[in-house]
mmCIF file of C-alpha atoms in Angstrom:
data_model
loop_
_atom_site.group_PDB
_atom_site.id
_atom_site.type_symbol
_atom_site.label_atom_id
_atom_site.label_comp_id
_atom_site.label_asym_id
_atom_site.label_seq_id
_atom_site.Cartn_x
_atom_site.Cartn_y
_atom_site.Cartn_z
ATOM 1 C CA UNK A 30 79.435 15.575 -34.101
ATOM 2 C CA UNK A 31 76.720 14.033 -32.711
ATOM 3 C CA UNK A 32 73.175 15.327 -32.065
ATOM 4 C CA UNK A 33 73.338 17.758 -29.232
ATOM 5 C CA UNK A 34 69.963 16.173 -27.835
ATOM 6 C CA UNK A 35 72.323 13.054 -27.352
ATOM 7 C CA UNK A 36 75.283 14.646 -26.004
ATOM 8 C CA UNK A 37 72.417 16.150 -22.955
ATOM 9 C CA UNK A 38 71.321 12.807 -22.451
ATOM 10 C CA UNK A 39 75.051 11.957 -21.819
ATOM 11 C CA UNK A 40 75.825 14.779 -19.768
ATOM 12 C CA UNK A 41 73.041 13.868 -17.288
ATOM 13 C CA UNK A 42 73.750 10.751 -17.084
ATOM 14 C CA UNK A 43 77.829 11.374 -16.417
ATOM 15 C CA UNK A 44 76.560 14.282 -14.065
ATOM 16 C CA UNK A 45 76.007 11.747 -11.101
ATOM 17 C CA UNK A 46 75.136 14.372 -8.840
ATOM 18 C CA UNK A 47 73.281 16.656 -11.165
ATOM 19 C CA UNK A 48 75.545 19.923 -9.896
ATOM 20 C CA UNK A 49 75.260 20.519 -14.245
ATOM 21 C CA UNK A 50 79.266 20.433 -13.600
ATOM 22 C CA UNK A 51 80.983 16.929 -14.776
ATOM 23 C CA UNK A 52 84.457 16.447 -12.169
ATOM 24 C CA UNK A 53 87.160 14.750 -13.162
ATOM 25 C CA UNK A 54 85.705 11.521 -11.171
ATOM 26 C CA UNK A 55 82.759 11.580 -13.243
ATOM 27 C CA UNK A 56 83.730 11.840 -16.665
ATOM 28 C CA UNK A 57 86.367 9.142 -15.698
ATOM 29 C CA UNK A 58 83.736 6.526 -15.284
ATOM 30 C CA UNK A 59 82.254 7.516 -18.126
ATOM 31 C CA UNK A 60 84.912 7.079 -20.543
ATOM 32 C CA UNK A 61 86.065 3.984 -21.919
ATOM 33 C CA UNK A 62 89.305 3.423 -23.800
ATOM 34 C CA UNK A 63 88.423 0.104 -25.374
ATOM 35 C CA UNK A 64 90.005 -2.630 -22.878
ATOM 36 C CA UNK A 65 87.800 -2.518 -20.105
ATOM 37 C CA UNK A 66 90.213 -0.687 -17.738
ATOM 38 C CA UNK A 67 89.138 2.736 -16.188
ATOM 39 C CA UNK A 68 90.773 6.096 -18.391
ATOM 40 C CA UNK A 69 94.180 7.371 -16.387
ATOM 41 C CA UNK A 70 93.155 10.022 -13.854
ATOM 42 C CA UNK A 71 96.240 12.128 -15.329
ATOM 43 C CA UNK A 72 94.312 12.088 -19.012
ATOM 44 C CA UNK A 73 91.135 12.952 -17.550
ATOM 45 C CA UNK A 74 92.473 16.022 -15.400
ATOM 46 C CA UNK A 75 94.713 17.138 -18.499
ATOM 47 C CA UNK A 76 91.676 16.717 -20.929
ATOM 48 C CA UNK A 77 89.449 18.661 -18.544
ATOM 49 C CA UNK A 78 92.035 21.733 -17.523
ATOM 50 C CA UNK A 79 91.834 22.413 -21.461
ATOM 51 C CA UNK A 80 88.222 22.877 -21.437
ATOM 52 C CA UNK A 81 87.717 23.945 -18.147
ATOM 53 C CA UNK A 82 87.572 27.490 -19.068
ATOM 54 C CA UNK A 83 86.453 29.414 -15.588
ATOM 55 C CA UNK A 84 88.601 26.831 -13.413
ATOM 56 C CA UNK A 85 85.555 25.541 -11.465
ATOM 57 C CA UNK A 86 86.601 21.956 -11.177
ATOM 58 C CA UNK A 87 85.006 20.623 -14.097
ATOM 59 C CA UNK A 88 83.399 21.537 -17.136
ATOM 60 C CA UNK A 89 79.540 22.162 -17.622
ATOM 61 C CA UNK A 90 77.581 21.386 -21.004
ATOM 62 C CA UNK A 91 78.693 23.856 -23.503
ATOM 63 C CA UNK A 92 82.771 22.328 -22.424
ATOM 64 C CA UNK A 93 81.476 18.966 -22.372
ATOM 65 C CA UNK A 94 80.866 18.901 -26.026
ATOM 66 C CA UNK A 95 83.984 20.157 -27.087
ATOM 67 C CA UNK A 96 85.389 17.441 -24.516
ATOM 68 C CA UNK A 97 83.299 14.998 -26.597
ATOM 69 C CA UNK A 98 84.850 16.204 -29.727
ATOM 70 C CA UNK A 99 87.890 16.424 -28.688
ATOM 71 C CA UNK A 100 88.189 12.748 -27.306
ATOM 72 C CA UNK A 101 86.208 11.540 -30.515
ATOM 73 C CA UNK A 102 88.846 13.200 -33.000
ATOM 74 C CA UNK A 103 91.704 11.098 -30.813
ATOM 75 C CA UNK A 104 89.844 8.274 -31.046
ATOM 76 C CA UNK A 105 89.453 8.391 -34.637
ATOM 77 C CA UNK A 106 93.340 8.599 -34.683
ATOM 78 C CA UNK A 107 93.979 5.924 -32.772
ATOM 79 C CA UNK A 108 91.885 3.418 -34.682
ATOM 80 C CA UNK A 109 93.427 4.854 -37.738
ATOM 81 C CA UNK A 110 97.110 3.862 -36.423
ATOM 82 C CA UNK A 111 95.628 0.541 -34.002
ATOM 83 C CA UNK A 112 96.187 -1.430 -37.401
ATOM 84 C CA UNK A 113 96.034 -4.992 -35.641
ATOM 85 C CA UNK A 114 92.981 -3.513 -33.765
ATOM 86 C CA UNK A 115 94.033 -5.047 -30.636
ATOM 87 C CA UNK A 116 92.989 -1.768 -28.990
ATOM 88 C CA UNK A 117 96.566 -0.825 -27.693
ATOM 89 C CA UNK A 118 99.226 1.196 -29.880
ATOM 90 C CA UNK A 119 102.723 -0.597 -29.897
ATOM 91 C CA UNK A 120 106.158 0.927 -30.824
ATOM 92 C CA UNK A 121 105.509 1.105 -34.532
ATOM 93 C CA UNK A 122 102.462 2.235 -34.531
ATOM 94 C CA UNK A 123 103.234 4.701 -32.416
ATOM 95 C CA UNK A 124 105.863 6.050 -34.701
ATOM 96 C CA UNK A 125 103.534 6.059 -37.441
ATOM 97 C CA UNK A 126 101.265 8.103 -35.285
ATOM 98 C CA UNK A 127 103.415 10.838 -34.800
ATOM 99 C CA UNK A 128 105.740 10.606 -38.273
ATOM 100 C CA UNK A 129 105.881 14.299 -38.459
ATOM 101 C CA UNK A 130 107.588 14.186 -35.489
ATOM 102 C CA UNK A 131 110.333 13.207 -37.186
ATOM 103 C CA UNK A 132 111.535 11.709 -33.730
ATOM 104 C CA UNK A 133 114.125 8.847 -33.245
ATOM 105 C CA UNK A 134 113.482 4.864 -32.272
ATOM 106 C CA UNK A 135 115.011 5.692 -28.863
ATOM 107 C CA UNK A 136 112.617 8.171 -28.056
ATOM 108 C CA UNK A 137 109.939 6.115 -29.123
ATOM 109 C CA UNK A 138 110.991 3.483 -26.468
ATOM 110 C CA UNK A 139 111.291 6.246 -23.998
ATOM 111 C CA UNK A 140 107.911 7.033 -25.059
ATOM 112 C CA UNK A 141 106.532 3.611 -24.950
ATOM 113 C CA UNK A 142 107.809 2.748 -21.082
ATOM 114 C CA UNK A 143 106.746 6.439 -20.048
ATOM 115 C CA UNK A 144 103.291 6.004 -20.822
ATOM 116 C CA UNK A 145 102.462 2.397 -20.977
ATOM 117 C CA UNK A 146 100.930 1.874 -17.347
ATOM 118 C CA UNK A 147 100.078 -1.900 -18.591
ATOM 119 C CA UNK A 148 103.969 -2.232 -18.828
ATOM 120 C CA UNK A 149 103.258 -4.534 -22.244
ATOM 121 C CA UNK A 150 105.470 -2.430 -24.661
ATOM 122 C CA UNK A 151 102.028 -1.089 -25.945
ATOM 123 C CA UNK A 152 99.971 2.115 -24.865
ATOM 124 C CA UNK A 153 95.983 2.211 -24.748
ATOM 125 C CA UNK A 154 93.984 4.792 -25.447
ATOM 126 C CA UNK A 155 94.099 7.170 -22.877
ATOM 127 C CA UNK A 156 97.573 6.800 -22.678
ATOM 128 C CA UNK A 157 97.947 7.710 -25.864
ATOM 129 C CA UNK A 158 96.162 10.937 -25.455
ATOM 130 C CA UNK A 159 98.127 11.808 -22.880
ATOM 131 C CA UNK A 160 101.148 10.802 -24.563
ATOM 132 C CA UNK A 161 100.361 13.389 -27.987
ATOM 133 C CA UNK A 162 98.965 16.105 -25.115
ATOM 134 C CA UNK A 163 102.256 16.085 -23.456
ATOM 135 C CA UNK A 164 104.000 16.171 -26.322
ATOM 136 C CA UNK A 165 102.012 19.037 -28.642
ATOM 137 C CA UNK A 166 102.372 20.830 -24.827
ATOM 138 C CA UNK A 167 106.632 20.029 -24.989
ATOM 139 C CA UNK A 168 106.636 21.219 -28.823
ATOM 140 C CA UNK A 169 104.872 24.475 -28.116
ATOM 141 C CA UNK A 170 107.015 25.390 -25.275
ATOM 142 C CA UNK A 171 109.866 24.645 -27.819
ATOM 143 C CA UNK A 172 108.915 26.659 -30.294
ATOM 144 C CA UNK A 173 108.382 29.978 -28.523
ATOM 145 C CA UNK A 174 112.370 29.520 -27.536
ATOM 146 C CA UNK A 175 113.406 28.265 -31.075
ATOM 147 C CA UNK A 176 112.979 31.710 -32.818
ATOM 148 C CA UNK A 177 115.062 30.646 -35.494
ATOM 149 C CA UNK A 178 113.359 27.740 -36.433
ATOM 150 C CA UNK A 179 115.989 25.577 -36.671
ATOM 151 C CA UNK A 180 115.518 22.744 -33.807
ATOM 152 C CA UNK A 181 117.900 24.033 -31.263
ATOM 153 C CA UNK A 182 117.525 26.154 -28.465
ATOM 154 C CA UNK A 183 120.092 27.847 -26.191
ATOM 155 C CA UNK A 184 118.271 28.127 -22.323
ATOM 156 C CA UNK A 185 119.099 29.423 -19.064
ATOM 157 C CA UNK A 186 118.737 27.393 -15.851
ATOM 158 C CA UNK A 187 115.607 29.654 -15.088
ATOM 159 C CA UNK A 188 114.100 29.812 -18.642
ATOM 160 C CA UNK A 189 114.408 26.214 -18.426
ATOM 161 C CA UNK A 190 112.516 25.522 -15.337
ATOM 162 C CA UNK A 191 110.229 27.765 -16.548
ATOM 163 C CA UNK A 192 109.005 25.492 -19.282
ATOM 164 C CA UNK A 193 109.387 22.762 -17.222
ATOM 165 C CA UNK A 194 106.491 24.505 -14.738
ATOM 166 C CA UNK A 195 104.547 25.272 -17.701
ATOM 167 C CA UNK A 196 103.893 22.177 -18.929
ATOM 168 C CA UNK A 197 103.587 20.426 -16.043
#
């Protein structure tokens, strides 16, 4: 983690209109996922409602470093897994990624064309954020219901809206 006299200087600079609250807007043009495109508005409002803890629109500078942390520790995962270091995340990487997952190759397509906005057959970074949020999300709403442990669940109509609205 790095110095929290650093991380200040960061949050001031992010916090264009010094409120001591960073929005959604903000931290977006602050963060870079490594091909010059701006971060995907729906990874920077799912990253934010996690750390947002009193719902105020944003987090202040206490949030902001786990925000920092938390984006850093994805980071580190993606570079791990980027092998050609192209800065984008294709099929097989992605299945690397997420091998205990245990997941098959046509879910890893359906992966691929959900989140790659590029349309290339490869995610980015924030994509792939959002990708492994909405999935750990999708596995812990599957878990409460698989009490058995054994990968199958039996849902009604209702319960099954109800993780739908959950998640989303």
């Amino acid at each position: 983690m790095p110095d929290p006299s650093f991380l200040w200087g960061v949050f001031q600079r992010v916090d264009k209109d010094r409120s001591g609250i960073i929005s959604d807007t903000e931290l977006q043009q602050a963060l870079s996922n490594g091909t010059w495109t701006p971060f995907n508005p729906a990874t920077v409002r799912s990253i934010l409602s996690m750390f947002d803890r009193e719902n105020k629109g944003g987090v202040n500078f206490n949030e902001f470093t786990g925000v920092w942390k938390y984006i850093s520790d994805w980071q580190n995962v993606f570079r791990r897994y980027d092998r050609d270091n192209s800065g984008m995340i294709d099929k097989h990487e992605l299945k690397q990624a997420l091998t205990g997952y245990r997941l098959t190759d046509q879910f890893y397509d359906l992966l691929i064309q959900k989140f790659d906005r590029q349309r290339r057959g490869q995610v980015a970074f924030d994509d792939f954020i959002q990708c492994c949020v909405v999935l750990q999300k999708w596995t812990d709403v599957f878990r409460r219901y698989d009490t058995d442990q054994d990968g199958w669940i039996q849902v009604s109509y209702e319960q099954y809206l109800s993780m739908v609205f959950t998640v989303v």
